Amino acid sequence: MTIFAGEVSLEELQQRVLLAYQRVRGETECLAAPLSVEDMQLQSMPDASPTKWHLAHTSWFFETFLLAPYLPNYQLFDPHFHHLFNSYYNSLGTPYSRPQRGVISRPGIERIYAYRQSVDTAIEQLLDIVPITSTISALLDLGLNHEQQHQELLLTDIKHALSMNPMAPAYSENTHEEEAERVAALCWLEIPGGFYGIGSDGEDFFFDNEGPVHQQFLPDFSIASRLVSNAEYLEFIEDRGYQQHRLWLSDGWSLVQKNDQKHPLYWRETKDGWQQYTLHGLQPLNGFEPVHHLSFYEADAFATWAGKRLPTEFEWEAAACHLRQVNQLASANLLEKRYLKPLAAQNGHTQFLGDLWEWTSSAYLPYHGFKAHKDAVGEYNGKFMCNQKVLRGGSFATPSDHIRISYRNFFYPHQAWQFTGVRLAGD
Amino acid sequence: MTIFAGEVSLEELQQRVLLAYQRVRGETECLAAPLSVEDMQLQSMPDASPTKWHLAHTSWFFETFLLAPYLPNYQLFDPHFHHLFNSYYNSLGTPYSRPQRGVISRPGIERIYAYRQSVDTAIEQLLDIVPITSTISALLDLGLNHEQQHQELLLTDIKHALSMNPMAPAYSENTHEEEAERVAALCWLEIPGGFYGIGSDGEDFFFDNEGPVHQQFLPDFSIASRLVSNAEYLEFIEDRGYQQHRLWLSDGWSLVQKNDQKHPLYWRETKDGWQQYTLHGLQPLNGFEPVHHLSFYEADAFATWAGKRLPTEFEWEAAACHLRQVNQLASANLLEKRYLKPLAAQNGHTQFLGDLWEWTSSAYLPYHGFKAHKDAVGEYNGKFMCNQKVLRGGSFATPSDHIRISYRNFFYPHQAWQFTGVRLAGD
Amino acid sequence: MTIFAGEVSLEELQQRVLLAYQRVRGETECLAAPLSVEDMQLQSMPDASPTKWHLAHTSWFFETFLLAPYLPNYQLFDPHFHHLFNSYYNSLGTPYSRPQRGVISRPGIERIYAYRQSVDTAIEQLLDIVPITSTISALLDLGLNHEQQHQELLLTDIKHALSMNPMAPAYSENTHEEEAERVAALCWLEIPGGFYGIGSDGEDFFFDNEGPVHQQFLPDFSIASRLVSNAEYLEFIEDRGYQQHRLWLSDGWSLVQKNDQKHPLYWRETKDGWQQYTLHGLQPLNGFEPVHHLSFYEADAFATWAGKRLPTEFEWEAAACHLRQVNQLASANLLEKRYLKPLAAQNGHTQFLGDLWEWTSSAYLPYHGFKAHKDAVGEYNGKFMCNQKVLRGGSFATPSDHIRISYRNFFYPHQAWQFTGVRLAGD
Amino acid sequence: MTIFAGEVSLEELQQRVLLAYQRVRGETECLAAPLSVEDMQLQSMPDASPTKWHLAHTSWFFETFLLAPYLPNYQLFDPHFHHLFNSYYNSLGTPYSRPQRGVISRPGIERIYAYRQSVDTAIEQLLDIVPITSTISALLDLGLNHEQQHQELLLTDIKHALSMNPMAPAYSENTHEEEAERVAALCWLEIPGGFYGIGSDGEDFFFDNEGPVHQQFLPDFSIASRLVSNAEYLEFIEDRGYQQHRLWLSDGWSLVQKNDQKHPLYWRETKDGWQQYTLHGLQPLNGFEPVHHLSFYEADAFATWAGKRLPTEFEWEAAACHLRQVNQLASANLLEKRYLKPLAAQNGHTQFLGDLWEWTSSAYLPYHGFKAHKDAVGEYNGKFMCNQKVLRGGSFATPSDHIRISYRNFFYPHQAWQFTGVRLAGD
């Protein structure tokens, strides 16, 4: 999201910022609302964090980067929190051990909410009494986008944690939503080669890793109009996709062998057929929905099996821009989007944004000329530019106004607990 | 504890059982009372379990071994619990993975208390309508003693979990207790050799591993009148005890090297001197108190350093019996005992029971003629008779009426999170 | 073996020592003779050592404990060897990392043999010019017995290493030996209870852990006249012994589950039926031979399945002494024994010595009054008295004159690469 | 190397092939010549292989891909070898476990040489009697280039193995070679932006991953005229480079912390100052030589510290081509090159080839349009295109005629046992 673009009066700006701030902070708490105190304590693997930690860390971010340096006489809510809720900013001291986040019972959830409240009050104060410089506005923008990232992580992490429970509990009930009853035909969009502008640098908010904007030369390529469906992925499984080494990258094949893996993370083969663990609990597999929670290795093996390949992140961005120009891509759709809406309902047309994070074949590397910020905030993105793959497009769990075409998400190729999916490409 | 010894009328028996049952069950809940919902969710290592799990598992024990087989028409409270709260009884199906107990957020604590309540009601019903056979009375006795074991484990486990928190939170406040201000002189009790009766088989409750009763021939030996103190252990540290390989058993030395260990589990060397993490939070080390939370390796290395040795479990039992005959050992004391009373106050005289679990040099092995029960309940003790060491005496956290001279506790030699201590012996 | 017992003239003594020394040293080299240079380099697991290392370490032992302190002006053969070939004597400096022994290609085997030769020459010199004090004679005895221990280890270690090779190469050809064609009937020897003398302290050589000699009171017991055979163990397997948790100690069951173990270490289930990897390569399983290479857990589970138990080390020793008195137990046999003779040929009668190391139920603990020597040599046995089990009797691969009734071998309960077997006992 | 380019008569071609084949095969054996039988058996980590295995596997390659399919009536030398010496070709059956290569003592080295001899004879026969089709010539080319790759790996692997020995033995003596006595001035070559042709597709041999040839657009950049020296890297260390988290990629920093790493793999800080383990044993660190055996993380951290960056693989290739046009880059030098010549002597001028493998910032990914071959040989390169980094330029240990500008080597970012170095780039 972006709150500072355009020219407005000071008062209007303060007003707009406050509303945006309150909305985003409120949305985080809405996401935590269906959870019990115990749920919020869970950490089911080192990659994931407790809900409670997400609630605290997002507040810590505002406290650390805005309140402490810019609000006169600000007192830390609790000096221990500076260490406890630091995610990975070594510039601010050794962070508390990530795999041990689930062992922190105190502060309890009530105190975490008090922390949020206290930070919120202080931010309102700051908006009231401190002139909004460009530094402050950039940090506010960053803080809110940071919190939106954690909104999605909160969901992916709690999904993983609840999935460990043999009772397969639901995060929320799925009372009224329509189910996907068909899947759109798959078309191949032909994109002509040439130079394409890549990245972001406008007035709207973007992360540092989306710049510098530059031209990228691309050959002709084609890209699928929709994501791969569960039914299509099932064909891969039934064709012994997990047993054919030649479909797999070497590291992926080692992993599949070691874990004796035979299906995606949340699929379960039961006597009643294939089921899938979802945020609404265990459900029969819907063949019309996009397959999700694949690792990069699975996505790549599927593409090889299908005689296709994954797009590069540049192809993906070029195709998405191309479509936007053609038909003002999915703009209406974005306004309607709500968290946890069934994927299929969003998938009836050529949509690149807001379904699932789409694995690309691109390694996560800096764009030419990228320099990380010298301060602690420079640790946000740059230091992770090794061993990871770029994902594009945002998922149904990403806040709508957090999604944009130039957005570069990144995860390790073995990770599958994010809301990931596959779109095929060809030459 | 024992509830069935002696001859009483049926009514009196029912009454007595009910009172005992209610008391023990209530004591467990008292121990959990100071904890927050999040605290009760914590599992800080595979050896330890969440408080919530202890609360549930002890109820599961009554449900599984008494209600399901003996209460007509009993319906399981929740069929999932049969799997979730099985600790290690393979005869009842593969138990839920022990190291993953902390990942179960649901059932939440309220439902666990409802489970306890439901089991309690059903037990009352059972006492009301089912004739108390010797099998049932044995199982009731076992269930209550089992619950008492978990009362202590609840404390040791939550202590370990809270100790991981950099804020070193207290399990409970230490408002009114007197501190140890001196340590008793250490005397050597000389015990003459000969045959000593070992084990238990009377009317009072005992675990299967305490029998069969048998005669053990012992040579003359001497045994210390009190436990080793913190101050004495500090001498060992200051004499570079953790750096002298020749004081250590080979496996212990490997561990000390690997972990770069330099002091007991809960000691912290701070700029203000030695501190110790306790159930009341971090506290200055009191030199007069018995040293606790040692592993067997540490206990053994200390004894070697001191030119002494650890007693065998038979020597320990013989010495304790000997003293009981002499002076009705510590009987008054046992009545006064309360959980969490400072150790030092209990240590002014020759007391073998109720301070700390005392490591013996004996491997945990069956007494001659021991046979485990054929049913699931036979998995209680017998299958663990390998690789562990016997501890004797009970700790300040053991319920007073759960302690007896013949009691054989057992842990692996590297484990230090129990309330363990050292008493020296010599020839 | 013992070289110093009895009164003899100095010359005769020198002569006798020299012959014994040369014989034992030569036997070690005979065992290495069938091996290639590459074979002698192998280390297939941390527990095992390369043949080359055994050849060097046994020489190091003489150099370190005899030549360096007692031969005037002795110069170390190579100062690096002091570190490289120290097994576990921390008193002599940090030993070279055990699991990395296989990574030492230099010194090569020729230099190792030169080392042996040089040590041998120096020992001859020492015998020539230094008066044989009791200290020196004790160390010579120890050094030769030490070398005999490594003779067996050399075989167990190379067997394990060669077994890893998919080609299942033979250590030596099995050209002329008769095969077992029947198994002796199993009788139960009834041994009356009472006090039995345990341990060794005479003129003959014994390790420190065999003393002090003491009386042990034993109840009546019975013990099998022979070891369990392959055919009998196969019944256990076919009765799903590896799938029945209730037969197993808890730690053993965990291991079986983790490794998905279904048969003894060297058994292979092939399309041609059961085969067994032996020092002569892969061979059809001979049902008449004693089952060997069991872990303690397997031995114990088998005994439980058979409705019996393992003997304690004291029962074993008492039974062996009892038989010796009755019939001068197997003495003729011992003289005839040769390395690698088929087990079955040795098994036609009630023999306790020289077939396989027999697991006992006893934990490896010090006898009452045991004190390890203060010097480095005190690290020989004492520091291992934790977590291990005692084995008795010696195996076909143990030098005949190294075997005695009081001998206490010890290994961890999971270890199966030694020549281990099972003898049952009952009450 | 390339043996089939250009038009020649059949006889001349046969002659040329034979000479090339004999030369390359002979060079491999020359590299093994200084090693003892034991040396050739060593495997010091899963990444590395025994010399013996390299000798066998390179023969296996010819046997598997040429002799078995194309030489009429060819009988496998030993059917076991098909499994034992398969490196990673799953299409040919599950390869023998890589980390266990060092446990195979048999076949011994003599039999391996017999295998080589037998394959050589059969290849000569094949050249004699089978018409050299384009398939066969391509496979011969591939086989020889494959063997040349293993020549370098043989050296890197044995260096690693010997370095584990506390005696730091030399692979070969360094008797006559001059030492670097100065380091060339570092100049910055300014390369203008534009389209550059990347990859290889001519008549000369190249690996599949070097194609398809394509145009790559590059912005202006500068690149250093020489590699970073030991002296320069020492400045980084002395400036606490290994302690400053902000110089490191996140994964690199985790590794440095975990391993407590403070210097490159083969550096040793001794009381006589910095030393370096080399193929000639331990030697004083020569500040004038290029720093080598860095991981990608170290290379990247150094570049960040220096205010520069690593070149992309495209920049590297463009710069190397640019220089070649200017001054027929280092062509004389290549002819003179010999294995193990001191680096410094080769470093007096602007040379990109044959010093050290230079880490680039590029992830190892397929060039646009790359397709792996469908057969087993397609497993050569393609399946490794994930998680690795591209290195360029060849090292002093790479055969001169195996080096070319388009060559793409690839290793994981943590690996440092190859002959790797750093060249800086800037914008």
Short mmCIF file of N, CA, C and O in Angstrom, two decimals, chain A residues 369-398:
data_model
loop_
_atom_site.label_atom_id
_atom_site.label_comp_id
_atom_site.label_asym_id
_atom_site.label_seq_id
_atom_site.Cartn_x
_atom_site.Cartn_y
_atom_site.Cartn_z
N GLY A 369 22.65 -2.40 -10.22
CA GLY A 369 22.70 -1.09 -9.57
C GLY A 369 22.07 -1.04 -8.20
O GLY A 369 22.15 -0.03 -7.51
N PHE A 370 21.48 -2.15 -7.77
CA PHE A 370 20.87 -2.20 -6.44
C PHE A 370 21.90 -1.99 -5.35
O PHE A 370 22.97 -2.58 -5.36
N LYS A 371 21.55 -1.13 -4.40
CA LYS A 371 22.39 -0.96 -3.20
C LYS A 371 21.46 -0.98 -1.98
O LYS A 371 20.49 -0.23 -1.94
N ALA A 372 21.78 -1.82 -1.02
CA ALA A 372 20.98 -1.84 0.20
C ALA A 372 21.28 -0.59 1.02
O ALA A 372 22.39 -0.05 0.98
N HIS A 373 20.29 -0.14 1.76
CA HIS A 373 20.44 1.01 2.65
C HIS A 373 21.51 0.71 3.70
O HIS A 373 21.66 -0.42 4.13
N LYS A 374 22.26 1.72 4.09
CA LYS A 374 23.35 1.50 5.06
C LYS A 374 22.84 1.15 6.46
O LYS A 374 23.53 0.48 7.23
N ASP A 375 21.65 1.68 6.81
CA ASP A 375 21.16 1.48 8.17
C ASP A 375 20.56 0.09 8.35
O ASP A 375 20.49 -0.70 7.43
N ALA A 376 20.09 -0.14 9.57
CA ALA A 376 19.47 -1.44 9.91
C ALA A 376 18.40 -1.80 8.90
O ALA A 376 18.25 -2.96 8.50
N VAL A 377 17.65 -0.82 8.44
CA VAL A 377 16.55 -1.09 7.53
C VAL A 377 17.06 -1.68 6.20
O VAL A 377 16.31 -2.34 5.46
N GLY A 378 18.33 -1.51 5.94
CA GLY A 378 18.94 -2.10 4.75
C GLY A 378 19.02 -3.61 4.82
O GLY A 378 19.29 -4.28 3.81
N GLU A 379 18.81 -4.17 6.01
CA GLU A 379 18.81 -5.63 6.13
C GLU A 379 17.48 -6.24 5.67
O GLU A 379 17.31 -7.45 5.68
N TYR A 380 16.54 -5.38 5.29
CA TYR A 380 15.19 -5.85 4.96
C TYR A 380 15.20 -6.90 3.86
O TYR A 380 14.61 -7.97 3.99
N ASN A 381 15.86 -6.63 2.76
CA ASN A 381 15.77 -7.49 1.58
C ASN A 381 17.12 -7.97 1.06
O ASN A 381 17.26 -9.11 0.63
N GLY A 382 18.10 -7.06 1.05
CA GLY A 382 19.32 -7.32 0.30
C GLY A 382 20.09 -8.55 0.75
O GLY A 382 20.59 -9.31 -0.06
N LYS A 383 20.17 -8.77 2.04
CA LYS A 383 21.04 -9.84 2.51
C LYS A 383 20.50 -11.24 2.22
O LYS A 383 21.19 -12.22 2.47
N PHE A 384 19.30 -11.29 1.70
CA PHE A 384 18.71 -12.60 1.39
C PHE A 384 18.89 -12.99 -0.08
O PHE A 384 18.32 -13.98 -0.53
N MET A 385 19.68 -12.19 -0.82
CA MET A 385 19.76 -12.41 -2.26
C MET A 385 20.73 -13.53 -2.63
O MET A 385 21.70 -13.35 -3.35
N CYS A 386 20.45 -14.71 -2.13
CA CYS A 386 21.25 -15.89 -2.44
C CYS A 386 20.42 -17.11 -2.10
O CYS A 386 19.77 -17.15 -1.05
N ASN A 387 20.43 -18.10 -2.95
CA ASN A 387 19.80 -19.41 -2.71
C ASN A 387 18.28 -19.41 -2.77
O ASN A 387 17.67 -20.44 -2.50
N GLN A 388 17.66 -18.30 -3.08
CA GLN A 388 16.20 -18.25 -3.09
C GLN A 388 15.68 -18.02 -4.51
O GLN A 388 16.42 -17.65 -5.41
N LYS A 389 14.40 -18.29 -4.67
CA LYS A 389 13.75 -18.13 -5.96
C LYS A 389 12.71 -17.02 -5.87
O LYS A 389 12.08 -16.84 -4.80
N VAL A 390 12.48 -16.33 -6.96
CA VAL A 390 11.49 -15.24 -6.96
C VAL A 390 10.10 -15.80 -7.24
O VAL A 390 9.93 -16.67 -8.10
N LEU A 391 9.15 -15.29 -6.49
CA LEU A 391 7.73 -15.60 -6.74
C LEU A 391 7.01 -14.30 -7.05
O LEU A 391 7.34 -13.25 -6.46
N ARG A 392 6.03 -14.36 -7.89
CA ARG A 392 5.34 -13.15 -8.31
C ARG A 392 3.83 -13.29 -8.19
O ARG A 392 3.29 -14.40 -8.19
N GLY A 393 3.16 -12.18 -8.08
CA GLY A 393 1.71 -12.13 -8.27
C GLY A 393 0.85 -11.99 -7.04
O GLY A 393 -0.29 -11.57 -7.14
N GLY A 394 1.36 -12.35 -5.86
CA GLY A 394 0.53 -12.26 -4.66
C GLY A 394 -0.49 -13.37 -4.63
O GLY A 394 -0.83 -13.95 -5.66
N SER A 395 -0.97 -13.67 -3.44
CA SER A 395 -1.93 -14.75 -3.28
C SER A 395 -3.26 -14.21 -2.76
O SER A 395 -3.36 -13.03 -2.42
N PHE A 396 -4.22 -15.07 -2.68
CA PHE A 396 -5.53 -14.68 -2.13
C PHE A 396 -5.40 -14.22 -0.69
O PHE A 396 -6.29 -13.58 -0.17
N ALA A 397 -4.29 -14.59 -0.05
CA ALA A 397 -4.09 -14.19 1.34
C ALA A 397 -3.27 -12.91 1.45
O ALA A 397 -3.02 -12.42 2.55
N THR A 398 -2.83 -12.38 0.33
CA THR A 398 -2.10 -11.11 0.36
C THR A 398 -3.13 -9.97 0.33
O THR A 398 -4.05 -10.02 -0.48
#
